[in-house]
Structures are given as C-alpha cells and as structure tokens.
Short mmCIF file of C-alpha atoms in Angstrom, two decimals:
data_model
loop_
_atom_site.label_atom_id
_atom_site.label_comp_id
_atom_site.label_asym_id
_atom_site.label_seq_id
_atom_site.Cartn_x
_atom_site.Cartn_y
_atom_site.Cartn_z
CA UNK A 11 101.30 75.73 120.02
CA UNK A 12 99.99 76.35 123.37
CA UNK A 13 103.02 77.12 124.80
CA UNK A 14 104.19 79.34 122.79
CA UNK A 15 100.64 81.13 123.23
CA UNK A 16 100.86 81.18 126.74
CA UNK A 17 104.64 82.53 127.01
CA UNK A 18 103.68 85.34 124.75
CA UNK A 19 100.63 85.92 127.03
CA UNK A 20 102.46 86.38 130.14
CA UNK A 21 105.27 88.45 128.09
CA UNK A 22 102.88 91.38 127.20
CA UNK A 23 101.35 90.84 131.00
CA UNK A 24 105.03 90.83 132.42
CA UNK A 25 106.02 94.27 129.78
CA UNK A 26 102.94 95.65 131.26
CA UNK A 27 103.88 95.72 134.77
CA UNK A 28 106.95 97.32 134.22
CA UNK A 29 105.20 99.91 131.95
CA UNK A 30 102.94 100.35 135.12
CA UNK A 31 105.45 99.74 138.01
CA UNK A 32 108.16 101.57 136.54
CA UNK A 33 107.41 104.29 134.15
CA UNK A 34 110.92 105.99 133.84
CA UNK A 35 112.03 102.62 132.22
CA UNK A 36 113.77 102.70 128.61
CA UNK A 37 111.65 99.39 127.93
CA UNK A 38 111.05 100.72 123.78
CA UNK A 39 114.73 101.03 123.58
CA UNK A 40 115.66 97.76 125.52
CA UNK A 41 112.80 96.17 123.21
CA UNK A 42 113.80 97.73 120.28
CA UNK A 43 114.27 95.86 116.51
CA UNK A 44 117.76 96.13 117.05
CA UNK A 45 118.30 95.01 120.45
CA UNK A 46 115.82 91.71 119.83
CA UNK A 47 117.84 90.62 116.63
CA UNK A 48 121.23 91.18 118.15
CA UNK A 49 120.39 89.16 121.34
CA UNK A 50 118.51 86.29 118.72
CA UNK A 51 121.63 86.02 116.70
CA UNK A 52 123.52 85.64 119.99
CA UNK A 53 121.12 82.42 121.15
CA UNK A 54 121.03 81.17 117.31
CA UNK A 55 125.09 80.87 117.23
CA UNK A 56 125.33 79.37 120.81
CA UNK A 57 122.69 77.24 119.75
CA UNK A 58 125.10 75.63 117.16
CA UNK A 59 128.24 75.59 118.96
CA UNK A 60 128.95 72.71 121.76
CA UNK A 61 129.22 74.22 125.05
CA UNK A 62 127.30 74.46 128.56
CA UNK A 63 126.95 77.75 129.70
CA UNK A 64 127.20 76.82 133.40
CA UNK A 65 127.18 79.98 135.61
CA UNK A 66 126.65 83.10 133.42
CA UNK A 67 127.80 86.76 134.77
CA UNK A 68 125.76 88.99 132.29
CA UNK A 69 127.79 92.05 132.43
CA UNK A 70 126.11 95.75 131.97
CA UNK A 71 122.70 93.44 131.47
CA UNK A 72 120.59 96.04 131.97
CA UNK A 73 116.88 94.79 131.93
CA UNK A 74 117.90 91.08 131.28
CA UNK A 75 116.36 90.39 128.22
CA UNK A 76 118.86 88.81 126.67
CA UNK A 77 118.55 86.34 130.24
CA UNK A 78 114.67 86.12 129.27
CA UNK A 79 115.89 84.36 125.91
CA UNK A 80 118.49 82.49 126.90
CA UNK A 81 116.25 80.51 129.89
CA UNK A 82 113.84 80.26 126.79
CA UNK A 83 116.29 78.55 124.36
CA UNK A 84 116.84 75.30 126.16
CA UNK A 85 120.44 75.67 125.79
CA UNK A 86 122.34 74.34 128.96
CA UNK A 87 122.83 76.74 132.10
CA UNK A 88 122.75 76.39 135.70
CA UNK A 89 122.39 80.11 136.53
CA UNK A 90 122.19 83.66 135.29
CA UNK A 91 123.97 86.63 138.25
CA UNK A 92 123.02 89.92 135.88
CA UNK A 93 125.20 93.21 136.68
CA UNK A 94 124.55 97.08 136.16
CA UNK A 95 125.91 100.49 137.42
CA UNK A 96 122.10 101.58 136.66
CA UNK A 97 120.83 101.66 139.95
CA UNK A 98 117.71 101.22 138.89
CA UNK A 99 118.05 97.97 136.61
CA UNK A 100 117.63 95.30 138.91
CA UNK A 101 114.33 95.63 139.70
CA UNK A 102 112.96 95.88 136.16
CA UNK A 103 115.17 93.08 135.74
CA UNK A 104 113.98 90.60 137.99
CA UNK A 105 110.44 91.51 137.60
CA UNK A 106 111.05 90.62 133.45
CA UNK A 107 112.28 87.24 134.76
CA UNK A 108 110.38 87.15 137.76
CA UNK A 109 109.72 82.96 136.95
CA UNK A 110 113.34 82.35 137.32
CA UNK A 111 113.61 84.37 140.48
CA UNK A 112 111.00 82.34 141.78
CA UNK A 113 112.73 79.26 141.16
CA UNK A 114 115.60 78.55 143.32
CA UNK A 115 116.94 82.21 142.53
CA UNK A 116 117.84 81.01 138.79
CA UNK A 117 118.22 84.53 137.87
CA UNK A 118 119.41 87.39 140.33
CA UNK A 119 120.32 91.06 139.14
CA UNK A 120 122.60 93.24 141.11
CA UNK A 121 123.78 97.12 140.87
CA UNK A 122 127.06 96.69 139.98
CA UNK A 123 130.51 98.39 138.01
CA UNK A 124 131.78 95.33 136.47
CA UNK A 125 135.27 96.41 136.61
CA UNK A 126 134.93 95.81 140.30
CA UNK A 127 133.66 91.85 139.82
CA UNK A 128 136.08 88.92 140.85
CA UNK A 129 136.04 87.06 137.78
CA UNK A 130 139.17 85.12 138.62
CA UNK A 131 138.31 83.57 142.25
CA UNK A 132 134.52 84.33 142.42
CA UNK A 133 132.59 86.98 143.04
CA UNK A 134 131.30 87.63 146.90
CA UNK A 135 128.36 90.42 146.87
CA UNK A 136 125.02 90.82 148.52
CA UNK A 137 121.32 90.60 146.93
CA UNK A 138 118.13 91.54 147.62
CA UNK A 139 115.50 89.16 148.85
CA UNK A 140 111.70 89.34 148.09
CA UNK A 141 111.29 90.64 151.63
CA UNK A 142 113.75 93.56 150.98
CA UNK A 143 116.83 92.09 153.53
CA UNK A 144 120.14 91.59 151.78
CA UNK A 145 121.42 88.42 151.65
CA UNK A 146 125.34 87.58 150.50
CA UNK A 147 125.97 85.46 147.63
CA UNK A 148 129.37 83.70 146.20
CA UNK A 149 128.98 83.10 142.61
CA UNK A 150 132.32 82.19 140.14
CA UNK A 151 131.09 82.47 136.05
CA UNK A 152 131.81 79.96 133.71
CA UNK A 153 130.70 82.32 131.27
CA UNK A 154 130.50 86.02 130.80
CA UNK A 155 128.81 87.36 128.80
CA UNK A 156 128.52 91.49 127.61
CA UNK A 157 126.34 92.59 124.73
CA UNK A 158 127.09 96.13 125.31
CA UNK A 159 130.82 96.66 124.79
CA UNK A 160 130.59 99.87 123.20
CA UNK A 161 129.44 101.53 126.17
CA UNK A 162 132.38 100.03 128.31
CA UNK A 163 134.88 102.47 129.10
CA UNK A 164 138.89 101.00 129.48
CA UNK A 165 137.54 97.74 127.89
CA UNK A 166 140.58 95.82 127.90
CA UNK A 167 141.47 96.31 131.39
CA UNK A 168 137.81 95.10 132.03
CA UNK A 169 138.27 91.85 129.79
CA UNK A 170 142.01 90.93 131.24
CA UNK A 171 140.03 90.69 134.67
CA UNK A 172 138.64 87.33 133.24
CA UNK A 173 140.11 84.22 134.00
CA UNK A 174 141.87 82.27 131.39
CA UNK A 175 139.70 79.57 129.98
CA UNK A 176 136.15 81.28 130.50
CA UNK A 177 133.91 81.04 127.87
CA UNK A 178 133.35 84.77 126.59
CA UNK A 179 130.51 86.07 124.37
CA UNK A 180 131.22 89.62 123.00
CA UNK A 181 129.04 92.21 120.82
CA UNK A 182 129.45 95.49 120.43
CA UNK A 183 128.49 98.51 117.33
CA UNK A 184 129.69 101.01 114.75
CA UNK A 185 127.76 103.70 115.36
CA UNK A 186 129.38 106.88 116.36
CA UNK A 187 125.85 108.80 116.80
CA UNK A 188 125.72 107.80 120.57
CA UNK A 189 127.89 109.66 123.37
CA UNK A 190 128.07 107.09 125.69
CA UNK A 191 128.83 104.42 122.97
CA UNK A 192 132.93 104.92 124.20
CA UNK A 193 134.20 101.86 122.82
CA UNK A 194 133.01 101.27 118.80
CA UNK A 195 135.06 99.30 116.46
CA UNK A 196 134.98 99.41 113.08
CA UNK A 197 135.12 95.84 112.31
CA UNK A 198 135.28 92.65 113.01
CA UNK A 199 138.88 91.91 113.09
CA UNK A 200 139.74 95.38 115.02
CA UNK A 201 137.12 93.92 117.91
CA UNK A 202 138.73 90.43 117.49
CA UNK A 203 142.30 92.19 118.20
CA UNK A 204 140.54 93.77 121.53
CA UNK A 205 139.04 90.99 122.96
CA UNK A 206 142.04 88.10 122.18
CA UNK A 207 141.25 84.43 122.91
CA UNK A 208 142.58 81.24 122.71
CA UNK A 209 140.21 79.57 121.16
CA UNK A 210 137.58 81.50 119.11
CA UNK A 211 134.58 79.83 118.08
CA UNK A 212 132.62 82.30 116.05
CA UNK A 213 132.56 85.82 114.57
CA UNK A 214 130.81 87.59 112.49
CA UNK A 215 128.64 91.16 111.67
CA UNK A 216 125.30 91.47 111.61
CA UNK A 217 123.86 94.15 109.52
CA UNK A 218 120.86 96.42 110.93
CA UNK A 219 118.93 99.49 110.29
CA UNK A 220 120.89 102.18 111.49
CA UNK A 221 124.12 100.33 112.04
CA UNK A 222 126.04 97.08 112.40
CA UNK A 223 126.41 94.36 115.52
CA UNK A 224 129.61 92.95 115.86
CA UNK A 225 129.74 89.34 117.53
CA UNK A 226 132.72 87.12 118.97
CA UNK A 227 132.12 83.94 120.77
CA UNK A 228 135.08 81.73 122.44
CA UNK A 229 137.27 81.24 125.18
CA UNK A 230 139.73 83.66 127.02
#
C-alpha cells in the first residue's frame, strides 16, 4: 500500500529530526514496545466503541504520540490541545505532528500543570505561533484523555476538575520500579474505584514485558 509506505517514510524522516533537532529527547523511551502497544490498545478499543472524540485535551502528553495515532486511525475528532509541565515537550511535540500543525492548527501542544486547566468552562491559554509570537486560544474538551496516570500526583483532585459528562480515557501501571510513577494501582477495579464514572464503557489489563497497563474508557 502506498500509503502506508509513504507514512512510514516520513515517520523515520520526522523521528530523525527530532533525533537531530533535539538530542536531549527521551524519544527510545516515548517509542518504546511498551508505550506503542499501550497507546494501540487505546485506538483499537475506541475504535469499537460509538463515540466522536470532538475536542481532545491530552493531558501530561508528552511527545504526542499517542495524537500521531489517533489523527492516523480515522476515528472522529475535530482537534487535539496536548499539555505538559515538561517545558521542553511542546516542541518535540509539534514537530512529531508537524502535518496537523500545518493544517488549521489541528494539533497544538502547550507547557502546562494540568491541575491548573479549566475543564469545566474552557480552557483560556496562549500558544506559540510558527513565527515565535504567542497567540491566546479558548479551547473546552469533549474528551480528555491521560495515558500517564501513574505519574499524576493528587489524582483525584485532578479528575473531579472534569466536567460531568466528558468522555474520559484512563491508563495507568503496576510497576513500583519507577520514582516518579506516584499513583500505581494494583488492579483494575482499585483504578476503576479512583477514576468513578457514570457510564463506563470499557476496562480491562493489558499484560507487557516488565509490567501491566491498566485501561478505563467512559464518561465522568
């Protein structure tokens, strides 16, 4: 498929550029076994399940893969807004989904602590442009979505910031061997208890190498 040839093309070009442009990067880690199949399973389940994504906040999204995948999927969106405290995320991040930039500002990244984020009312914060002046954007998320809840310190006062009725995508680990992984569970229904919804769609564990992802789709 030609394609698919050509989007894995400009993939290893676009992985590339970051290697060159920003060297500190944690790309092997971000691109690691483990972070690919979790973010996979992620796209697989939403592919099943009926819902429009509309506005996504991708919370601690660090170098936006996971946005990459999504835009790749075909499932419905209108926009990706991708936050990090990592200062130096956003860049990385919008050069991996540079396309999407390009287009109408599809995807933006922003340095961000996602406990400060309006969830409820929308979210007023300023961006870069390609020039380098800021610009202010209003964005409100029809979904949020956090595939690193482990590392999210006071986690439930973090999730009861989101309104009622928001679609929610969840996954977090087991694995104690990490010191910034804060927030493990050790199963499924001790993450279901933290994250509570009123309608949940999907859960389940996926097992991995060197420990297991823990997924919960639904709404708030």
């Amino acid at each position: 498929d030609r394609s698919s040839a050509a989007s894995d093309v400009y993939k290893r070009q676009t992985l590339w550029r970051v290697f060159n442009e920003y060297p500190d990067a944690n790309i092997r880690d971000a691109y690691s076994r483990g972070q690919i199949l979790s973010k996979k399973w992620l796209v697989k389940e939403l592919e099943i399940l009926p819902v429009d994504l509309g506005t996504i906040f991708l919370c601690a999204g660090w170098y936006g893969s996971l946005s990459l995948m999504l835009f790749e999927s075909g499932l419905p969106l209108t926009k990706i807004r991708s936050f990090d405290i990592d200062e130096d995320a956003w860049q990385v991040a919008e050069t991996i989904n540079r396309p999407m930039v390009m287009t109408d500002w599809l995807f933006k990244a922003q340095t961000a602590d996602i406990h400060d984020i309006n969830y409820t009312d929308g979210h007023t914060y300023d961006t870069y442009r390609r020039d380098g002046k800021v610009r202010e954007l209003y964005d409100q998320p029809n979904t949020v979505i956090n595939t690193s809840c482990e590392h999210i310190e006071n986690f439930r006062e973090w999730y009861d910031k989101i309104a009622k009725g928001t679609l929610v995508i969840l996954q977090t680990n087991d694995s104690p061997n990490e010191t910034d992984h804060v927030n493990i569970v050790r199963s499924i229904d001790e993450f279901k208890a933290m994250a509570p919804m009123t309608d949940c769609m999907y859960h389940g564990v996926l097992n991995l190498e060197k420990y297991n992802r823990l997924m919960v789709i639904g709404y708030r």
